[in-house]
Amino acid sequence: MLKIDNLHASVENKAILKGLDLAVGAGEVHAIMGPNGSGKSTLGHVLAGRPGYTVTAGSAQLLGQDLLTLDTEERAHLGLFLAYQYPVEIPGVSNMEFLKASVDAVREHRNEPALDSVSFMKQAREACKAVNLDQAFLKRGVNEGFSGGEKKRNELMQMMLLAPKLCIMDETDSGLDIDALQVVADGINAMRSPDRSFILVTHYQRLLNFIKPDRVHVLSGGRIVKSGDHSLALELEERGYAWLEDVA
Amino acid sequence: MSQEHIEHAIRKEYAAGFTTDIESDTLPPGLNEDTIRFISGRKNEPEWLLEWRLQAYRDWLQMAEPAWAHVNYPPVKFNEISYFSSPKAMKDRPQSLDEVDPQLIETYNKLGIPLHEQAALAGVAVDAVFDSVSVTTTFREKLWEAGVIFCSISEAVHDYPELIKKYLGSVVPRKDNFYAALNSAVFSDGSFVYIPKGVRCPMELSTYFRINEANTGQFERTLIVADEGSHVSYLEGCTAPMRDENQLHAAVVELVALDGAEIKYSTVQNWYPGDAEGKGGIYNFVTKRGVAHRDSKISWTQVETGSAITWKYPSCILRGDNSVGEFYSVALTNNAQQADTGTKMIHLGKNTRSTIISKGISAGKSSNAYRGLVRMSPRAEGARNYTQCDSLLIGDRCAAHTFPYIESRNPSAVIEHEATTSKVSDDQLYLCQQRGLDAEKAVSMIVNGFCKEVFRELPMEFAMEAGKLLEVSLEGSVG
Amino acid sequence: MNDFMQQALAAASRSAPPWLEPLQARGREAWSNTSMPTRKTEAWKYTSLQALQKTFSAAPTQAAGSPLGDVPLPKLSGPTLVFTDGHYRADLSTTELPAGLRLVRFADATRDQAERIAAALGSAILPGRHVFAPLNDATLTDGVFMDVAANTRIETPVHIAWLTTGQNESISVTQRLLVSLGENSGATLVESFANTATGGTAFTNGLTELLIGRGAQLNHYRLHLEQGDVVHIGGVHARQEADSTLNGFHLALGSALKRIDLVVNHQGAGAHCSLDGLYLPRGTETVDYHTCIEHAVPHCTSRERFRGIIADEASAVFNGRIHIHPQAQKTRAELSNKNLLTSNKAEINTKPELEIYADDVQCAHGATVAQLDPLTLHYLRTRGVPRDEAEVMLSYGFINELVEAVEQAELQAFLKPLLARRFARDSRLTRHIL
Ligand SMILES: Nc1ncnc2c1ncn2[C@@H]1O[C@H](COP(=O)(O)OP(=O)(O)OP(=O)(O)O)[C@@H](O)[C@H]1O
Ligand SMILES: [Mg+2]
């Protein structure tokens, strides 16, 4: 599904990713943990092609295609989805209009027929229900005035409607109350399938109690410094990251 | 809180309003080419400078006094002003502090200028300009070691002619505006600072200005050149005695921040504001501007509480890429004072940044206007400005205005401007009173809180002074 | 004064009803003492009147009876008066009036009506506040008086369309509307200004006066849809009595030059006005809005929201002044002006001004200038939305709040596609907006 080799990237001439390797197989769930500022969000943004993030070396392939030469929307069409740690507010553009534009664009590139507004509305309402957001949110400006938790659930709703291949979820669990966490975990679990993979960026092992990861990685200083199974997450929770600096 | 309660306030005299009885050597009032020749002659100036002054004078004659500011005053009679006054005992300049007229030292002490030992403790080098002549400069030695030049501009004309020739008028051209042209023609003294490449000036530099003589104008000129990668913080303070006539102060300040340099220029302006009825006081018509080259920074901080009329717009021309301009201002007007002040941020270079924080406080029947310009030129790729302008009104006879000009010709430049107006509310006063504060103290506290973003920018020892100054200036305003 | 203005003055004095003559004479007198503003005049600092150096001939004295073709005008289900090149077009107008509403053309006014009109004309304009008002007075031959009786709510919108046809090379046209709302009445007024596709140059001078009685409410929409070489210099001057409400919506698509002065004068306590505005110049067009709210009495409120998108080599000026007089305690006034520049050659000059002489007031203004936020654009693209469509969505989103606030449903339905297509002709790019 995803293959990253020796990825180096910088922001404003500051090197953040320094030789990152990662391979995610189809249908797998990988968790990435790591200290603040280690480059977890940067990894997501680099893969999504955010302006200002420069790749200085290395490669990244999604489904065998070179991601790094594609435009942002082409990466999305290919099946990449990044749920933001800090979702963007867009006053003046309604959530519905935004969702419909995204879904239409992605379907068009999969050569699927465009959804008529009735079936789209039906799907959108179902997605709302699945993430436990009131339908009124469809009418509001994208993320405009949403609470932290509502924004996260709105990201998840977009993911459900777009049905991507690779979902990168950047701290989608942060700032959620217990019930919302359950909603998000249920949503992700429901979407798991043999041809869809997940990268869960998280600081909390509790999410991983709900969603069992195949692999757990520690990102530190711009590289993956340790990988393991679910037990690594438990160990990190207990011991923090300090011991790893020595290992690395 | 009852109105009557608020009215109950003590009036205090202008604290710096004493005159000093020193025999001085003053040119009779009047302005013509001979006046200029006299001034230039007295200072032994080179021919080029006399020519420069005369040209400025001729330009000035062609110019009209600006009328666009939101201020009102009878026309200034430029021929009734004396354009030169020097304390007589100073004809031969003192060689050390001991030679300075003790009465003058006394004056500075009254003003609280840390000239003597105190100065050493405070780490402040002071160039004191008394009426028009620079009296003495302390700490020259210590600065000399660092390679910093800090002297009066008349001395600099003799000692560093290349620097003066290169930079005088380079930021504020001779005929930039009416008052700048007048200043260029008749400036009598002022300070010159040069910080060599890569040098961090080892101490705060400071100048105190004082107008002492009746019927004199003060036309000082300050030029600060910070060479590449250097750093300097400069503070000026101003006072004048109480007099019934209006006195004119038309200064010019030019700052040059070369690549990577940083200049921080702070002003505490406490010229005599006139009495409660608006009689007397200084007309403060000042041109201040800096040019910021690549990666440099110019920061203006001003606390303006004095003067009958203030007309000044310390500005930054952000010429070099990545240069930064800042303007932090508190302008307080009380009684019949009028102020029209603000800044101009001219963004020419790429990724230039500017911040404007302006706090206007109007009390009594005064009028206080912020006037600012933010201009993004077509080249100012990625430039940014943030402006916040707040006005506080105390009493229902004062006025507060905001005139921000915003001009953008570059789509990638981002400008944000916000302004608010509020008054010291009865609720706030009531709350303070409940906590045992009297109305005066409460207002002063609220005002200080209102200004804290600006005070934070002042050098430490002056932040205190500024707070006190506001308190004194506000006395009698509650109600 | 330009030659064409002389001509227009002469033509006007020949064709006006006799009772307008004193007003014309006063206008001529005042205009002859007016000097044309220059870039040195503060209120014209950013706008050049160079475009008026051209010659415009006086409008033809007869209405051209031709059909209009494809003028983009809202179709509203109320009385509609259409003027082409300054002449009333009965063939294009519908004049069925609900009870309590009168629409009187100056040319048709009875003696009593003429007396009322003559007395009221100019009364909403503060002295010296509209440079081109004397020219309008002096060249006035016809206009409309809209009169709403006290205690009447008119539900259907009144539509007045001012068109220029470009039948003649270049013409100058004077437009005048006088509106009077009696106490506790209510009405909706739509003014549209447009030109036919055949183009031609026109100088239009449109002056609207709104006299809003105690407790009355006027919803006023003024749409400037002219394109091409049209130069419009006009204004709306409102006088609001106690407890009255004015809701204004202003739209200016660009043309060679549009300068519109909006002055609202709060004369009675408890008056409220809100002004929304959009300006969208492109090409080499210029739009200049000068607004001023005169808070002359206590307890009034005002809210202004103006948004501009300036494209290509166009330029826009916004000057929003809030003036609070010494007696106007307890005023609340706010103003927001946001601008998007979408090209390297576009230009905006904005100046939100506060002039405050009373202390117990709450005033705030804000102004921003920027381009579409690159990170927001990126966010849309991470969801697969193509860049060009994302740009259109965000541009429209920038003005959407004000479009959504248009209460008149038919008008909103007219505006949405008109505005969306401003940002893209290709319907693929606007399909999610519309
Ligand atoms: N636009 C930027 N300019 C400068 N530095 C940046 C920028 N964006 C990110 N960085 C820096 O890059 C480093 C990595 O940031 P990143 O957001 O990827 O960390 P993270 O691992 O996601 O941290 P957290 O756990 O706090 O979310 C940080 O030091 C951050 O400050
Ligand atoms: Mg992060």
PDB file of N, CA, C and O in Angstrom, chain A residues 48-51 71-73 76-77 81-82 84 88 90-93 97-98 100-102 104-106 108 143 155 158, chain C residues 373-389 393-401 428 431-433:
ATOM      1  N   ALA A  48       0.727  14.531   1.944  1.00  0.00           N
ATOM      2  CA  ALA A  48      -0.420  15.190   1.304  1.00  0.00           C
ATOM      3  C   ALA A  48       0.011  16.347   0.409  1.00  0.00           C
ATOM      4  O   ALA A  48      -0.796  16.901  -0.320  1.00  0.00           O
ATOM      5  N   GLY A  49       1.283  16.730   0.481  1.00  0.00           N
ATOM      6  CA  GLY A  49       1.796  17.761  -0.429  1.00  0.00           C
ATOM      7  C   GLY A  49       1.480  19.181  -0.012  1.00  0.00           C
ATOM      8  O   GLY A  49       1.214  20.049  -0.844  1.00  0.00           O
ATOM      9  N   ARG A  50       1.530  19.441   1.271  1.00  0.00           N
ATOM     10  CA  ARG A  50       1.215  20.785   1.749  1.00  0.00           C
ATOM     11  C   ARG A  50       2.274  21.786   1.305  1.00  0.00           C
ATOM     12  O   ARG A  50       3.473  21.502   1.355  1.00  0.00           O
ATOM     13  N   PRO A  51       1.835  22.995   0.868  1.00  0.00           N
ATOM     14  CA  PRO A  51       2.823  23.991   0.435  1.00  0.00           C
ATOM     15  C   PRO A  51       3.745  24.359   1.596  1.00  0.00           C
ATOM     16  O   PRO A  51       3.321  24.411   2.744  1.00  0.00           O
ATOM     17  N   ASP A  71       0.068  16.287  -7.722  1.00  0.00           N
ATOM     18  CA  ASP A  71      -0.586  17.412  -7.053  1.00  0.00           C
ATOM     19  C   ASP A  71      -1.380  16.884  -5.865  1.00  0.00           C
ATOM     20  O   ASP A  71      -1.763  15.716  -5.837  1.00  0.00           O
ATOM     21  N   THR A  72      -1.654  17.763  -4.953  1.00  0.00           N
ATOM     22  CA  THR A  72      -2.390  17.375  -3.751  1.00  0.00           C
ATOM     23  C   THR A  72      -3.692  16.656  -4.085  1.00  0.00           C
ATOM     24  O   THR A  72      -3.985  15.585  -3.544  1.00  0.00           O
ATOM     25  N   GLU A  73      -4.475  17.225  -5.017  1.00  0.00           N
ATOM     26  CA  GLU A  73      -5.766  16.589  -5.290  1.00  0.00           C
ATOM     27  C   GLU A  73      -5.601  15.238  -5.984  1.00  0.00           C
ATOM     28  O   GLU A  73      -6.410  14.333  -5.794  1.00  0.00           O
ATOM     29  N   ALA A  76      -5.178  12.701  -3.444  1.00  0.00           N
ATOM     30  CA  ALA A  76      -6.480  12.363  -2.860  1.00  0.00           C
ATOM     31  C   ALA A  76      -7.245  11.422  -3.781  1.00  0.00           C
ATOM     32  O   ALA A  76      -7.855  10.458  -3.331  1.00  0.00           O
ATOM     33  N   HIS A  77      -7.161  11.699  -5.084  1.00  0.00           N
ATOM     34  CA  HIS A  77      -7.870  10.845  -6.036  1.00  0.00           C
ATOM     35  C   HIS A  77      -7.325   9.422  -6.010  1.00  0.00           C
ATOM     36  O   HIS A  77      -8.047   8.456  -6.177  1.00  0.00           O
ATOM     37  N   PHE A  81      -5.901   9.928   2.279  1.00  0.00           N
ATOM     38  CA  PHE A  81      -6.728  10.823   3.091  1.00  0.00           C
ATOM     39  C   PHE A  81      -5.974  11.167   4.366  1.00  0.00           C
ATOM     40  O   PHE A  81      -5.463  10.294   5.067  1.00  0.00           O
ATOM     41  N   LEU A  82      -5.896  12.478   4.646  1.00  0.00           N
ATOM     42  CA  LEU A  82      -5.238  12.918   5.877  1.00  0.00           C
ATOM     43  C   LEU A  82      -6.279  13.596   6.759  1.00  0.00           C
ATOM     44  O   LEU A  82      -6.865  14.612   6.368  1.00  0.00           O
ATOM     45  N   TYR A  84      -6.790  15.867   9.647  1.00  0.00           N
ATOM     46  CA  TYR A  84      -5.897  16.856  10.250  1.00  0.00           C
ATOM     47  C   TYR A  84      -5.906  16.803  11.777  1.00  0.00           C
ATOM     48  O   TYR A  84      -6.938  16.561  12.402  1.00  0.00           O
ATOM     49  N   VAL A  88      -9.036  22.761   9.373  1.00  0.00           N
ATOM     50  CA  VAL A  88      -9.112  24.157   8.942  1.00  0.00           C
ATOM     51  C   VAL A  88     -10.567  24.640   8.932  1.00  0.00           C
ATOM     52  O   VAL A  88     -11.463  23.921   8.503  1.00  0.00           O
ATOM     53  N   ILE A  90     -13.456  27.010   7.337  1.00  0.00           N
ATOM     54  CA  ILE A  90     -13.704  27.739   6.088  1.00  0.00           C
ATOM     55  C   ILE A  90     -15.063  28.431   6.169  1.00  0.00           C
ATOM     56  O   ILE A  90     -16.066  27.908   5.688  1.00  0.00           O
ATOM     57  N   PRO A  91     -15.115  29.609   6.744  1.00  0.00           N
ATOM     58  CA  PRO A  91     -16.388  30.329   6.807  1.00  0.00           C
ATOM     59  C   PRO A  91     -16.859  30.632   5.393  1.00  0.00           C
ATOM     60  O   PRO A  91     -16.044  30.889   4.501  1.00  0.00           O
ATOM     61  N   GLY A  92     -18.162  30.570   5.175  1.00  0.00           N
ATOM     62  CA  GLY A  92     -18.698  30.930   3.857  1.00  0.00           C
ATOM     63  C   GLY A  92     -18.859  29.747   2.923  1.00  0.00           C
ATOM     64  O   GLY A  92     -19.586  29.831   1.953  1.00  0.00           O
ATOM     65  N   VAL A  93     -18.158  28.632   3.214  1.00  0.00           N
ATOM     66  CA  VAL A  93     -18.327  27.431   2.395  1.00  0.00           C
ATOM     67  C   VAL A  93     -19.011  26.400   3.289  1.00  0.00           C
ATOM     68  O   VAL A  93     -18.477  26.034   4.330  1.00  0.00           O
ATOM     69  N   GLU A  97     -21.662  21.563   0.806  1.00  0.00           N
ATOM     70  CA  GLU A  97     -21.098  21.946  -0.488  1.00  0.00           C
ATOM     71  C   GLU A  97     -19.686  21.373  -0.608  1.00  0.00           C
ATOM     72  O   GLU A  97     -19.286  20.820  -1.643  1.00  0.00           O
ATOM     73  N   PHE A  98     -18.944  21.477   0.482  1.00  0.00           N
ATOM     74  CA  PHE A  98     -17.580  20.991   0.540  1.00  0.00           C
ATOM     75  C   PHE A  98     -17.538  19.466   0.346  1.00  0.00           C
ATOM     76  O   PHE A  98     -16.777  18.939  -0.470  1.00  0.00           O
ATOM     77  N   LYS A 100     -19.826  17.512  -0.957  1.00  0.00           N
ATOM     78  CA  LYS A 100     -20.303  17.109  -2.287  1.00  0.00           C
ATOM     79  C   LYS A 100     -19.203  17.337  -3.317  1.00  0.00           C
ATOM     80  O   LYS A 100     -18.963  16.484  -4.192  1.00  0.00           O
ATOM     81  N   ALA A 101     -18.513  18.450  -3.228  1.00  0.00           N
ATOM     82  CA  ALA A 101     -17.435  18.745  -4.175  1.00  0.00           C
ATOM     83  C   ALA A 101     -16.348  17.682  -4.069  1.00  0.00           C
ATOM     84  O   ALA A 101     -15.823  17.201  -5.085  1.00  0.00           O
ATOM     85  N   SER A 102     -16.012  17.295  -2.836  1.00  0.00           N
ATOM     86  CA  SER A 102     -14.961  16.286  -2.657  1.00  0.00           C
ATOM     87  C   SER A 102     -15.410  14.947  -3.214  1.00  0.00           C
ATOM     88  O   SER A 102     -14.689  14.304  -3.983  1.00  0.00           O
ATOM     89  N   ASP A 104     -17.746  14.186  -5.361  1.00  0.00           N
ATOM     90  CA  ASP A 104     -17.861  14.208  -6.823  1.00  0.00           C
ATOM     91  C   ASP A 104     -16.497  14.088  -7.483  1.00  0.00           C
ATOM     92  O   ASP A 104     -16.318  13.336  -8.449  1.00  0.00           O
ATOM     93  N   ALA A 105     -15.531  14.851  -6.963  1.00  0.00           N
ATOM     94  CA  ALA A 105     -14.201  14.853  -7.574  1.00  0.00           C
ATOM     95  C   ALA A 105     -13.569  13.473  -7.474  1.00  0.00           C
ATOM     96  O   ALA A 105     -13.017  12.952  -8.451  1.00  0.00           O
ATOM     97  N   VAL A 106     -13.656  12.882  -6.297  1.00  0.00           N
ATOM     98  CA  VAL A 106     -13.017  11.579  -6.110  1.00  0.00           C
ATOM     99  C   VAL A 106     -13.711  10.493  -6.945  1.00  0.00           C
ATOM    100  O   VAL A 106     -13.056   9.672  -7.588  1.00  0.00           O
ATOM    101  N   GLU A 108     -15.376  10.901  -9.692  1.00  0.00           N
ATOM    102  CA  GLU A 108     -15.074  11.148 -11.095  1.00  0.00           C
ATOM    103  C   GLU A 108     -13.763  10.462 -11.471  1.00  0.00           C
ATOM    104  O   GLU A 108     -13.656   9.852 -12.526  1.00  0.00           O
ATOM    105  N   ASN A 143     -16.212  23.414   9.487  1.00  0.00           N
ATOM    106  CA  ASN A 143     -15.521  23.514  10.781  1.00  0.00           C
ATOM    107  C   ASN A 143     -15.702  24.856  11.488  1.00  0.00           C
ATOM    108  O   ASN A 143     -15.084  25.104  12.517  1.00  0.00           O
ATOM    109  N   GLU A 155     -13.907  15.423  10.415  1.00  0.00           N
ATOM    110  CA  GLU A 155     -12.851  14.828   9.599  1.00  0.00           C
ATOM    111  C   GLU A 155     -13.188  13.363   9.300  1.00  0.00           C
ATOM    112  O   GLU A 155     -13.054  12.890   8.174  1.00  0.00           O
ATOM    113  N   GLN A 158     -15.858  13.000   6.707  1.00  0.00           N
ATOM    114  CA  GLN A 158     -15.321  13.169   5.347  1.00  0.00           C
ATOM    115  C   GLN A 158     -14.668  11.886   4.883  1.00  0.00           C
ATOM    116  O   GLN A 158     -14.838  11.448   3.735  1.00  0.00           O
TER     117      GLN A 158
ATOM    118  N   ASP C 373      -6.502  32.137   1.292  1.00  0.00           N
ATOM    119  CA  ASP C 373      -5.535  31.530   2.196  1.00  0.00           C
ATOM    120  C   ASP C 373      -4.989  30.224   1.606  1.00  0.00           C
ATOM    121  O   ASP C 373      -5.738  29.291   1.325  1.00  0.00           O
ATOM    122  N   PRO C 374      -3.682  30.161   1.386  1.00  0.00           N
ATOM    123  CA  PRO C 374      -3.096  28.992   0.721  1.00  0.00           C
ATOM    124  C   PRO C 374      -3.358  27.686   1.482  1.00  0.00           C
ATOM    125  O   PRO C 374      -3.535  26.634   0.867  1.00  0.00           O
ATOM    126  N   LEU C 375      -3.410  27.759   2.810  1.00  0.00           N
ATOM    127  CA  LEU C 375      -3.595  26.517   3.558  1.00  0.00           C
ATOM    128  C   LEU C 375      -5.042  26.030   3.492  1.00  0.00           C
ATOM    129  O   LEU C 375      -5.302  24.821   3.485  1.00  0.00           O
ATOM    130  N   THR C 376      -5.970  26.982   3.402  1.00  0.00           N
ATOM    131  CA  THR C 376      -7.367  26.585   3.241  1.00  0.00           C
ATOM    132  C   THR C 376      -7.560  25.940   1.871  1.00  0.00           C
ATOM    133  O   THR C 376      -8.236  24.925   1.720  1.00  0.00           O
ATOM    134  N   LEU C 377      -6.923  26.546   0.889  1.00  0.00           N
ATOM    135  CA  LEU C 377      -6.975  26.005  -0.465  1.00  0.00           C
ATOM    136  C   LEU C 377      -6.422  24.570  -0.472  1.00  0.00           C
ATOM    137  O   LEU C 377      -6.997  23.657  -1.059  1.00  0.00           O
ATOM    138  N   HIS C 378      -5.326  24.409   0.228  1.00  0.00           N
ATOM    139  CA  HIS C 378      -4.691  23.094   0.303  1.00  0.00           C
ATOM    140  C   HIS C 378      -5.621  22.076   0.956  1.00  0.00           C
ATOM    141  O   HIS C 378      -5.725  20.933   0.517  1.00  0.00           O
ATOM    142  N   TYR C 379      -6.293  22.497   2.008  1.00  0.00           N
ATOM    143  CA  TYR C 379      -7.217  21.601   2.733  1.00  0.00           C
ATOM    144  C   TYR C 379      -8.274  21.059   1.777  1.00  0.00           C
ATOM    145  O   TYR C 379      -8.555  19.859   1.739  1.00  0.00           O
ATOM    146  N   LEU C 380      -8.848  21.957   0.960  1.00  0.00           N
ATOM    147  CA  LEU C 380      -9.841  21.492  -0.011  1.00  0.00           C
ATOM    148  C   LEU C 380      -9.227  20.495  -0.987  1.00  0.00           C
ATOM    149  O   LEU C 380      -9.858  19.514  -1.377  1.00  0.00           O
ATOM    150  N   ARG C 381      -7.998  20.766  -1.364  1.00  0.00           N
ATOM    151  CA  ARG C 381      -7.351  19.882  -2.342  1.00  0.00           C
ATOM    152  C   ARG C 381      -7.024  18.522  -1.738  1.00  0.00           C
ATOM    153  O   ARG C 381      -7.054  17.505  -2.438  1.00  0.00           O
ATOM    154  N   THR C 382      -6.713  18.484  -0.432  1.00  0.00           N
ATOM    155  CA  THR C 382      -6.458  17.163   0.166  1.00  0.00           C
ATOM    156  C   THR C 382      -7.718  16.315   0.141  1.00  0.00           C
ATOM    157  O   THR C 382      -7.662  15.115   0.325  1.00  0.00           O
ATOM    158  N   ARG C 383      -8.861  16.964  -0.055  1.00  0.00           N
ATOM    159  CA  ARG C 383     -10.105  16.199  -0.139  1.00  0.00           C
ATOM    160  C   ARG C 383     -10.463  15.903  -1.597  1.00  0.00           C
ATOM    161  O   ARG C 383     -11.575  15.509  -1.913  1.00  0.00           O
ATOM    162  N   GLY C 384      -9.524  16.200  -2.487  1.00  0.00           N
ATOM    163  CA  GLY C 384      -9.720  15.838  -3.880  1.00  0.00           C
ATOM    164  C   GLY C 384     -10.321  16.922  -4.743  1.00  0.00           C
ATOM    165  O   GLY C 384     -10.455  16.754  -5.952  1.00  0.00           O
ATOM    166  N   VAL C 385     -10.708  18.054  -4.157  1.00  0.00           N
ATOM    167  CA  VAL C 385     -11.321  19.117  -4.954  1.00  0.00           C
ATOM    168  C   VAL C 385     -10.225  19.769  -5.802  1.00  0.00           C
ATOM    169  O   VAL C 385      -9.206  20.194  -5.275  1.00  0.00           O
ATOM    170  N   PRO C 386     -10.423  19.838  -7.122  1.00  0.00           N
ATOM    171  CA  PRO C 386      -9.385  20.422  -7.979  1.00  0.00           C
ATOM    172  C   PRO C 386      -9.137  21.884  -7.625  1.00  0.00           C
ATOM    173  O   PRO C 386     -10.042  22.580  -7.170  1.00  0.00           O
ATOM    174  N   ARG C 387      -7.941  22.315  -7.873  1.00  0.00           N
ATOM    175  CA  ARG C 387      -7.519  23.643  -7.488  1.00  0.00           C
ATOM    176  C   ARG C 387      -8.448  24.739  -8.012  1.00  0.00           C
ATOM    177  O   ARG C 387      -8.866  25.623  -7.269  1.00  0.00           O
ATOM    178  N   ASP C 388      -8.789  24.666  -9.316  1.00  0.00           N
ATOM    179  CA  ASP C 388      -9.603  25.759  -9.873  1.00  0.00           C
ATOM    180  C   ASP C 388     -10.982  25.803  -9.229  1.00  0.00           C
ATOM    181  O   ASP C 388     -11.483  26.878  -8.902  1.00  0.00           O
ATOM    182  N   GLU C 389     -11.551  24.632  -8.985  1.00  0.00           N
ATOM    183  CA  GLU C 389     -12.857  24.631  -8.335  1.00  0.00           C
ATOM    184  C   GLU C 389     -12.750  25.119  -6.887  1.00  0.00           C
ATOM    185  O   GLU C 389     -13.599  25.865  -6.400  1.00  0.00           O
ATOM    186  N   MET C 393     -14.823  28.084  -5.112  1.00  0.00           N
ATOM    187  CA  MET C 393     -15.604  27.871  -3.888  1.00  0.00           C
ATOM    188  C   MET C 393     -15.192  28.847  -2.795  1.00  0.00           C
ATOM    189  O   MET C 393     -16.031  29.411  -2.084  1.00  0.00           O
ATOM    190  N   LEU C 394     -13.891  29.060  -2.664  1.00  0.00           N
ATOM    191  CA  LEU C 394     -13.432  29.948  -1.597  1.00  0.00           C
ATOM    192  C   LEU C 394     -13.741  31.416  -1.919  1.00  0.00           C
ATOM    193  O   LEU C 394     -14.069  32.198  -1.024  1.00  0.00           O
ATOM    194  N   SER C 395     -13.635  31.793  -3.178  1.00  0.00           N
ATOM    195  CA  SER C 395     -13.953  33.170  -3.557  1.00  0.00           C
ATOM    196  C   SER C 395     -15.421  33.458  -3.267  1.00  0.00           C
ATOM    197  O   SER C 395     -15.778  34.467  -2.678  1.00  0.00           O
ATOM    198  N   TYR C 396     -16.262  32.522  -3.689  1.00  0.00           N
ATOM    199  CA  TYR C 396     -17.684  32.714  -3.439  1.00  0.00           C
ATOM    200  C   TYR C 396     -17.959  32.659  -1.931  1.00  0.00           C
ATOM    201  O   TYR C 396     -18.763  33.431  -1.405  1.00  0.00           O
ATOM    202  N   GLY C 397     -17.252  31.768  -1.255  1.00  0.00           N
ATOM    203  CA  GLY C 397     -17.411  31.664   0.196  1.00  0.00           C
ATOM    204  C   GLY C 397     -17.104  32.960   0.902  1.00  0.00           C
ATOM    205  O   GLY C 397     -17.686  33.288   1.934  1.00  0.00           O
ATOM    206  N   PHE C 398     -16.198  33.732   0.312  1.00  0.00           N
ATOM    207  CA  PHE C 398     -15.783  35.006   0.905  1.00  0.00           C
ATOM    208  C   PHE C 398     -16.937  36.004   0.961  1.00  0.00           C
ATOM    209  O   PHE C 398     -17.009  36.843   1.847  1.00  0.00           O
ATOM    210  N   ILE C 399     -17.853  35.917  -0.023  1.00  0.00           N
ATOM    211  CA  ILE C 399     -18.973  36.873  -0.047  1.00  0.00           C
ATOM    212  C   ILE C 399     -20.298  36.219   0.353  1.00  0.00           C
ATOM    213  O   ILE C 399     -21.302  36.894   0.529  1.00  0.00           O
ATOM    214  N   ASN C 400     -20.246  34.891   0.509  1.00  0.00           N
ATOM    215  CA  ASN C 400     -21.476  34.123   0.704  1.00  0.00           C
ATOM    216  C   ASN C 400     -22.313  34.604   1.892  1.00  0.00           C
ATOM    217  O   ASN C 400     -23.533  34.683   1.827  1.00  0.00           O
ATOM    218  N   GLU C 401     -21.615  34.950   2.968  1.00  0.00           N
ATOM    219  CA  GLU C 401     -22.325  35.372   4.180  1.00  0.00           C
ATOM    220  C   GLU C 401     -23.286  36.523   3.867  1.00  0.00           C
ATOM    221  O   GLU C 401     -24.418  36.562   4.348  1.00  0.00           O
ATOM    222  N   ARG C 428     -18.974  23.710 -14.528  1.00  0.00           N
ATOM    223  CA  ARG C 428     -18.355  22.644 -13.747  1.00  0.00           C
ATOM    224  C   ARG C 428     -17.764  23.198 -12.444  1.00  0.00           C
ATOM    225  O   ARG C 428     -17.735  22.548 -11.415  1.00  0.00           O
ATOM    226  N   ARG C 431     -20.743  24.334  -9.936  1.00  0.00           N
ATOM    227  CA  ARG C 431     -21.881  23.427  -9.705  1.00  0.00           C
ATOM    228  C   ARG C 431     -22.129  23.170  -8.221  1.00  0.00           C
ATOM    229  O   ARG C 431     -23.263  22.915  -7.823  1.00  0.00           O
ATOM    230  N   HIS C 432     -21.112  23.214  -7.397  1.00  0.00           N
ATOM    231  CA  HIS C 432     -21.362  22.916  -5.984  1.00  0.00           C
ATOM    232  C   HIS C 432     -21.825  24.130  -5.195  1.00  0.00           C
ATOM    233  O   HIS C 432     -22.258  24.017  -4.054  1.00  0.00           O
ATOM    234  N   ILE C 433     -21.702  25.289  -5.800  1.00  0.00           N
ATOM    235  CA  ILE C 433     -22.181  26.498  -5.135  1.00  0.00           C
ATOM    236  C   ILE C 433     -23.659  26.668  -5.407  1.00  0.00           C
ATOM    237  O   ILE C 433     -24.439  27.056  -4.551  1.00  0.00           O
TER     238      ILE C 433
END
